mmCIF file of C-alpha atoms in Angstrom:
data_model
loop_
_atom_site.group_PDB
_atom_site.id
_atom_site.type_symbol
_atom_site.label_atom_id
_atom_site.label_comp_id
_atom_site.label_asym_id
_atom_site.label_seq_id
_atom_site.Cartn_x
_atom_site.Cartn_y
_atom_site.Cartn_z
ATOM 1 C CA MET A 1 75.144 153.305 55.274
ATOM 2 C CA PHE A 2 71.776 151.612 54.989
ATOM 3 C CA PHE A 3 71.010 149.283 52.095
ATOM 4 C CA LEU A 4 67.673 150.159 50.514
ATOM 5 C CA LEU A 5 65.177 147.638 49.194
ATOM 6 C CA PRO A 6 65.475 146.951 45.469
ATOM 7 C CA VAL A 7 64.182 149.704 43.206
ATOM 8 C CA ALA A 8 62.483 147.027 41.115
ATOM 9 C CA LEU A 9 59.763 146.804 43.737
ATOM 10 C CA GLY A 10 58.692 150.294 42.641
ATOM 11 C CA GLY A 11 55.354 151.470 43.974
ATOM 12 C CA ILE A 12 54.885 148.285 45.984
ATOM 13 C CA ALA A 13 58.038 148.971 47.972
ATOM 14 C CA LEU A 14 57.000 152.552 48.662
ATOM 15 C CA THR A 15 53.537 151.449 49.736
ATOM 16 C CA THR A 16 54.974 148.751 51.961
ATOM 17 C CA LEU A 17 57.285 151.274 53.577
ATOM 18 C CA GLY A 18 54.455 153.712 54.056
ATOM 19 C CA LEU A 19 54.019 152.365 57.588
ATOM 20 C CA GLY A 20 50.310 152.923 57.299
ATOM 21 C CA LEU A 21 49.045 149.937 55.307
ATOM 22 C CA LYS A 22 48.900 146.888 57.531
ATOM 23 C CA ARG A 23 47.905 144.446 54.798
ATOM 24 C CA ALA A 24 50.772 145.484 52.530
ATOM 25 C CA LEU A 25 53.295 145.125 55.325
ATOM 26 C CA GLU A 26 52.041 141.678 56.244
ATOM 27 C CA GLU A 27 51.777 140.311 52.701
ATOM 28 C CA LEU A 28 54.706 141.996 50.948
ATOM 29 C CA SER A 29 57.467 142.019 53.588
ATOM 30 C CA PRO A 30 60.416 140.025 52.291
ATOM 31 C CA PRO A 31 61.069 136.640 53.881
ATOM 32 C CA PRO A 32 63.663 136.467 56.652
ATOM 33 C CA PRO A 33 67.063 136.778 54.952
ATOM 34 C CA PHE A 34 68.931 134.584 57.441
ATOM 35 C CA PRO A 35 68.279 131.172 59.006
ATOM 36 C CA GLU A 36 66.338 130.952 62.254
ATOM 37 C CA GLY A 37 68.499 131.396 65.337
ATOM 38 C CA THR A 38 71.306 133.324 63.638
ATOM 39 C CA ALA A 39 72.441 136.795 64.689
ATOM 40 C CA GLY A 40 71.435 138.125 61.284
ATOM 41 C CA ARG A 41 67.890 136.797 61.674
ATOM 42 C CA GLU A 42 67.624 138.376 65.126
ATOM 43 C CA ALA A 43 68.875 141.742 63.830
ATOM 44 C CA TRP A 44 66.352 141.570 60.995
ATOM 45 C CA ALA A 45 63.557 140.814 63.488
ATOM 46 C CA ARG A 46 64.592 143.755 65.670
ATOM 47 C CA HIS A 47 64.376 146.032 62.654
ATOM 48 C CA GLN A 48 60.961 144.677 61.676
ATOM 49 C CA GLU A 49 59.740 145.358 65.213
ATOM 50 C CA ALA A 50 61.207 148.876 65.194
ATOM 51 C CA VAL A 51 59.350 149.665 61.970
ATOM 52 C CA LYS A 52 56.142 148.266 63.445
ATOM 53 C CA THR A 53 56.542 150.333 66.626
ATOM 54 C CA LEU A 54 57.186 153.509 64.657
ATOM 55 C CA ARG A 55 54.087 152.881 62.554
ATOM 56 C CA ALA A 56 51.910 152.345 65.631
ATOM 57 C CA THR A 57 53.292 155.411 67.389
ATOM 58 C CA ARG A 58 52.691 157.582 64.348
ATOM 59 C CA GLN A 59 49.065 156.445 64.312
ATOM 60 C CA ARG A 60 48.667 157.317 68.000
ATOM 61 C CA VAL A 61 50.091 160.787 67.429
ATOM 62 C CA LYS A 62 47.846 161.309 64.408
ATOM 63 C CA GLU A 63 44.735 160.358 66.378
ATOM 64 C CA ARG A 64 45.710 162.476 69.383
ATOM 65 C CA ALA A 65 46.481 165.478 67.159
ATOM 66 C CA ARG A 66 43.102 165.093 65.470
ATOM 67 C CA THR A 67 41.333 164.982 68.839
ATOM 68 C CA TYR A 68 43.209 168.009 70.108
ATOM 69 C CA GLY A 69 42.589 169.900 66.863
ATOM 70 C CA GLU A 70 38.853 169.325 67.265
ATOM 71 C CA ARG A 71 39.006 170.680 70.820
ATOM 72 C CA GLN A 72 40.957 173.707 69.625
ATOM 73 C CA SER A 73 38.331 174.431 66.992
ATOM 74 C CA LEU A 74 35.470 174.110 69.474
ATOM 75 C CA ALA A 75 37.165 176.277 72.102
ATOM 76 C CA TRP A 76 37.955 178.942 69.540
ATOM 77 C CA GLN A 77 34.447 178.994 68.052
ATOM 78 C CA GLN A 78 32.492 178.604 71.306
ATOM 79 C CA THR A 79 34.475 180.960 73.546
ATOM 80 C CA ALA A 80 37.080 183.078 71.742
ATOM 81 C CA LEU A 81 34.786 184.360 68.993
ATOM 82 C CA PRO A 82 31.806 185.113 71.300
ATOM 83 C CA PHE A 83 34.117 186.786 73.823
ATOM 84 C CA ARG A 84 35.550 189.048 71.149
ATOM 85 C CA GLU A 85 32.041 189.976 69.986
ATOM 86 C CA LEU A 86 30.980 190.716 73.569
ATOM 87 C CA LEU A 87 34.030 192.866 74.204
ATOM 88 C CA GLU A 88 33.506 194.802 70.981
ATOM 89 C CA ARG A 89 29.894 195.547 71.949
ATOM 90 C CA LEU A 90 30.915 196.673 75.426
ATOM 91 C CA GLU A 91 33.559 198.980 73.981
ATOM 92 C CA ARG A 92 31.098 200.347 71.433
ATOM 93 C CA TRP A 93 28.560 201.083 74.182
ATOM 94 C CA GLU A 94 31.334 202.451 76.434
ATOM 95 C CA HIS A 95 30.646 199.941 79.199
ATOM 96 C CA ALA A 96 34.188 198.471 79.264
ATOM 97 C CA ARG A 97 37.485 198.609 77.431
ATOM 98 C CA ALA A 98 39.669 195.704 76.375
ATOM 99 C CA ALA A 99 42.623 197.193 78.285
ATOM 100 C CA GLU A 100 40.570 196.918 81.486
ATOM 101 C CA VAL A 101 39.621 193.306 80.858
ATOM 102 C CA LEU A 102 42.737 191.686 79.397
ATOM 103 C CA THR A 103 46.372 191.747 80.437
ATOM 104 C CA PRO A 104 48.808 192.918 77.743
ATOM 105 C CA GLU A 105 49.849 189.310 77.121
ATOM 106 C CA GLY A 106 46.223 188.178 77.005
ATOM 107 C CA ALA A 107 45.308 190.943 74.589
ATOM 108 C CA VAL A 108 48.117 189.898 72.241
ATOM 109 C CA ALA A 109 47.043 186.240 72.368
ATOM 110 C CA VAL A 110 43.359 187.010 71.801
ATOM 111 C CA GLY A 111 44.235 189.407 68.978
ATOM 112 C CA ALA A 112 46.336 186.744 67.249
ATOM 113 C CA LEU A 113 43.412 184.320 66.959
ATOM 114 C CA PRO A 114 41.478 184.245 63.665
ATOM 115 C CA ARG A 115 38.566 186.652 63.672
ATOM 116 C CA GLU A 116 36.379 184.695 61.236
ATOM 117 C CA PRO A 117 35.485 181.003 60.713
ATOM 118 C CA VAL A 118 38.271 179.063 59.003
ATOM 119 C CA ALA A 119 37.946 176.151 56.583
ATOM 120 C CA PRO A 120 39.033 172.720 57.916
ATOM 121 C CA SER A 121 41.894 172.580 55.403
ATOM 122 C CA ALA A 122 43.327 175.771 56.920
ATOM 123 C CA ARG A 123 43.207 174.234 60.413
ATOM 124 C CA ARG A 124 45.299 171.141 59.637
ATOM 125 C CA ALA A 125 48.460 172.440 61.307
ATOM 126 C CA TRP A 126 46.802 174.006 64.342
ATOM 127 C CA ALA A 127 47.169 171.029 66.679
ATOM 128 C CA LEU A 128 50.941 170.941 66.233
ATOM 129 C CA LEU A 129 51.732 174.607 65.523
ATOM 130 C CA GLY A 130 49.023 176.574 67.340
ATOM 131 C CA VAL A 131 45.717 178.119 66.320
ATOM 132 C CA GLY A 132 46.050 180.489 63.398
ATOM 133 C CA GLU A 133 49.369 179.081 62.201
ATOM 134 C CA VAL A 134 50.186 177.687 58.767
ATOM 135 C CA ALA A 135 52.860 175.027 58.319
ATOM 136 C CA PRO A 136 56.129 176.346 56.869
ATOM 137 C CA PRO A 137 57.406 174.484 53.787
ATOM 138 C CA GLU A 138 60.210 172.782 55.727
ATOM 139 C CA LEU A 139 57.692 171.026 57.998
ATOM 140 C CA ALA A 140 55.316 169.987 55.211
ATOM 141 C CA PRO A 141 56.902 166.515 54.547
ATOM 142 C CA MET A 142 56.803 165.560 58.229
ATOM 143 C CA LEU A 143 53.225 166.779 58.712
ATOM 144 C CA GLU A 144 52.067 164.958 55.588
ATOM 145 C CA TRP A 145 53.682 161.746 56.813
ATOM 146 C CA LEU A 146 52.013 162.118 60.211
ATOM 147 C CA GLU A 147 48.672 162.502 58.460
ATOM 148 C CA ARG A 148 48.993 159.892 55.693
ATOM 149 C CA GLY A 149 51.773 157.540 56.788
ATOM 150 C CA TRP A 150 53.526 157.336 53.417
ATOM 151 C CA LEU A 151 57.276 157.383 52.923
ATOM 152 C CA LYS A 152 58.964 157.915 49.591
ATOM 153 C CA GLU A 153 62.532 157.458 48.515
ATOM 154 C CA GLN A 154 62.433 160.664 46.499
ATOM 155 C CA ALA A 155 62.870 164.090 48.074
ATOM 156 C CA PRO A 156 61.639 165.828 50.081
ATOM 157 C CA ALA A 157 62.796 163.570 52.880
ATOM 158 C CA VAL A 158 60.678 163.051 55.981
ATOM 159 C CA ILE A 159 62.861 164.102 58.927
ATOM 160 C CA VAL A 160 61.849 163.347 62.519
ATOM 161 C CA ASP A 161 64.213 164.599 65.217
ATOM 162 C CA GLY A 162 67.060 164.594 62.728
ATOM 163 C CA VAL A 163 66.279 161.072 61.463
ATOM 164 C CA SER A 164 65.571 160.575 57.764
ATOM 165 C CA LEU A 165 62.848 157.950 57.983
ATOM 166 C CA TYR A 166 62.955 156.333 54.554
ATOM 167 C CA PRO A 167 66.559 155.030 54.729
ATOM 168 C CA ALA A 168 66.054 153.823 58.290
ATOM 169 C CA ALA A 169 62.765 152.057 57.530
ATOM 170 C CA ALA A 170 63.949 150.643 54.187
ATOM 171 C CA CYS A 171 67.135 149.119 55.549
ATOM 172 C CA GLY A 172 67.623 145.664 54.033
ATOM 173 C CA PRO A 173 70.187 142.837 54.069
ATOM 174 C CA THR A 174 73.405 142.647 52.140
ATOM 175 C CA SER A 175 75.280 139.479 51.199
ATOM 176 C CA ALA A 176 77.486 139.783 54.288
ATOM 177 C CA GLN A 177 75.699 138.919 57.527
ATOM 178 C CA SER A 178 77.997 141.008 59.730
ATOM 179 C CA GLU A 179 77.461 144.082 57.571
ATOM 180 C CA SER A 180 73.705 143.495 57.594
ATOM 181 C CA ILE A 181 73.670 143.259 61.394
ATOM 182 C CA ARG A 182 75.473 146.590 61.727
ATOM 183 C CA ALA A 183 73.082 148.220 59.255
ATOM 184 C CA PHE A 184 69.981 146.793 60.942
ATOM 185 C CA ASP A 185 71.175 147.857 64.394
ATOM 186 C CA ALA A 186 72.020 151.370 63.195
ATOM 187 C CA ALA A 187 68.607 151.650 61.561
ATOM 188 C CA CYS A 188 66.922 150.399 64.744
ATOM 189 C CA GLY A 189 68.707 153.096 66.719
ATOM 190 C CA GLU A 190 67.455 155.796 64.381
ATOM 191 C CA LEU A 191 63.927 154.425 64.300
ATOM 192 C CA GLY A 192 63.961 154.262 68.088
ATOM 193 C CA ARG A 193 65.028 157.887 68.272
ATOM 194 C CA ALA A 194 62.219 158.937 65.949
ATOM 195 C CA THR A 195 59.717 156.850 67.911
ATOM 196 C CA ALA A 196 60.801 158.444 71.193
ATOM 197 C CA PHE A 197 60.295 161.883 69.651
ATOM 198 C CA LEU A 198 56.783 160.932 68.551
ATOM 199 C CA GLU A 199 56.040 159.651 72.056
ATOM 200 C CA ALA A 200 57.126 163.023 73.452
ATOM 201 C CA MET A 201 54.801 164.723 70.963
ATOM 202 C CA HIS A 202 51.961 162.506 72.155
ATOM 203 C CA VAL A 203 52.606 163.431 75.791
ATOM 204 C CA ARG A 204 52.698 167.116 74.865
ATOM 205 C CA LEU A 205 49.404 166.851 72.980
ATOM 206 C CA GLU A 206 47.761 165.114 75.936
ATOM 207 C CA ALA A 207 48.926 167.853 78.323
ATOM 208 C CA LEU A 208 47.682 170.633 76.062
ATOM 209 C CA ASP A 209 44.386 168.846 75.476
ATOM 210 C CA ALA A 210 43.752 168.512 79.218
ATOM 211 C CA ARG A 211 44.694 172.122 79.893
ATOM 212 C CA LEU A 212 42.544 173.477 77.074
ATOM 213 C CA GLY A 213 39.598 171.280 78.080
ATOM 214 C CA THR A 214 39.590 172.769 81.577
ATOM 215 C CA LEU A 215 39.871 176.350 80.334
ATOM 216 C CA HIS A 216 37.201 175.809 77.688
ATOM 217 C CA GLY A 217 34.732 174.477 80.237
ATOM 218 C CA ARG A 218 35.301 177.315 82.673
ATOM 219 C CA ALA A 219 35.157 180.025 80.001
ATOM 220 C CA SER A 220 31.960 178.557 78.522
ATOM 221 C CA ALA A 221 30.297 178.664 81.924
ATOM 222 C CA GLN A 222 31.315 182.307 82.441
ATOM 223 C CA LEU A 223 30.051 183.319 79.005
ATOM 224 C CA GLU A 224 26.683 181.673 79.621
ATOM 225 C CA TYR A 225 25.880 184.096 82.451
ATOM 226 C CA LEU A 226 27.276 187.264 80.910
ATOM 227 C CA ASP A 227 25.826 189.433 78.161
ATOM 228 C CA ALA A 228 26.231 193.028 77.104
ATOM 229 C CA ALA A 229 22.765 194.083 78.272
ATOM 230 C CA SER A 230 23.546 193.208 81.901
ATOM 231 C CA PHE A 231 25.987 196.117 82.062
ATOM 232 C CA GLU A 232 23.265 198.706 81.493
ATOM 233 C CA GLU A 233 22.063 198.407 85.088
ATOM 234 C CA GLY A 234 25.448 199.503 86.413
ATOM 235 C CA ARG A 235 25.710 196.667 88.951
ATOM 236 C CA PRO A 236 29.189 195.486 90.034
ATOM 237 C CA GLU A 237 28.508 191.793 89.476
ATOM 238 C CA PRO A 238 28.760 191.857 85.656
ATOM 239 C CA ARG A 239 32.108 193.673 85.868
ATOM 240 C CA GLU A 240 33.448 191.118 88.315
ATOM 241 C CA ARG A 241 32.373 188.325 86.000
ATOM 242 C CA LEU A 242 33.928 190.123 83.051
ATOM 243 C CA ALA A 243 37.220 190.455 84.911
ATOM 244 C CA ARG A 244 37.231 186.713 85.681
ATOM 245 C CA LEU A 245 36.285 185.930 82.098
ATOM 246 C CA GLY A 246 39.034 188.197 80.773
ATOM 247 C CA ALA A 247 41.647 186.358 82.825
ATOM 248 C CA LEU A 248 40.303 183.019 81.601
ATOM 249 C CA MET A 249 40.165 184.103 77.981
ATOM 250 C CA GLY A 250 43.701 185.430 78.040
ATOM 251 C CA GLU A 251 44.945 182.084 79.346
ATOM 252 C CA LEU A 252 42.755 180.143 76.921
ATOM 253 C CA ALA A 253 44.010 182.182 73.962
ATOM 254 C CA ARG A 254 47.636 181.651 75.005
ATOM 255 C CA THR A 255 46.981 177.908 75.295
ATOM 256 C CA LEU A 256 45.344 177.817 71.861
ATOM 257 C CA ARG A 257 48.474 179.433 70.445
ATOM 258 C CA LEU A 258 50.946 177.066 72.129
ATOM 259 C CA PRO A 259 52.797 174.945 69.548
ATOM 260 C CA VAL A 260 53.927 171.360 69.976
ATOM 261 C CA LEU A 261 56.584 171.733 67.272
ATOM 262 C CA SER A 262 58.964 174.570 66.554
ATOM 263 C CA VAL A 263 59.399 175.765 62.964
ATOM 264 C CA SER A 264 62.643 173.757 62.861
ATOM 265 C CA GLY A 265 60.771 170.530 63.640
ATOM 266 C CA GLY A 266 61.886 170.130 67.257
ATOM 267 C CA LEU A 267 59.699 170.208 70.345
ATOM 268 C CA ALA A 268 58.691 173.763 71.182
ATOM 269 C CA PRO A 269 59.348 174.983 74.758
ATOM 270 C CA LEU A 270 56.390 174.962 77.123
ATOM 271 C CA PRO A 271 55.472 177.399 79.911
ATOM 272 C CA GLU A 272 56.448 176.228 83.379
ATOM 273 C CA PRO A 273 53.082 174.799 84.529
ATOM 274 C CA LEU A 274 53.056 172.445 81.536
ATOM 275 C CA ALA A 275 56.788 171.816 81.536
ATOM 276 C CA ASP A 276 56.728 170.287 85.048
#
């Protein structure tokens, strides 16, 4: 069992353990509880380093998720919405039908995307859960921690890959050095597990960002040279372009919908090309 920092520290302790305020961590961390060179001092230092690594990794994930979320929003607004408008006009003018342009899977993915502009607050979970998704209540504490970096002793607990972060980060010394070493080492193991999970999230976000960037660029180029009026002349070229665009948009929509996290908080499975 981990020994938590004294409750008397109150808000200061919670801020210090927020893992997001560098000044507080530097100025308010307790002094080393054991003499230099002892096993207890080394265990304490390992724990301090584990907390620092977790904090830095969380920041990297936050920044990568923000970057990917911005790309999602651009791809959705610049390609998915115009494509849907184009397809609706073509169907209305009886030049093409969605069933001719999209595969069944592509049609489902495109249809699941929001049809109207969405406020930034409604897009907060998109990077980790997929475009159009809203965070379920059970993921709210983890997503808030990823965004703000604050941990609190009170419920709801922040759980990352089965690790409750507050007890692991707040582990402190007891009067017995041997007991403190065991507690610090156990906490380091849990913090390391959580950090590894965040690293895997970061890798997943990078892979999705690269994939979406490629699809966005290609779809944008196709849209630039295709408009509804070009179908009135009955030439085959616009239909060939539309077929290529439909394949691209189906893949782009599926990528926009791919989650990094499952609703249970684990890593969501990826399709084979991204899983390799």
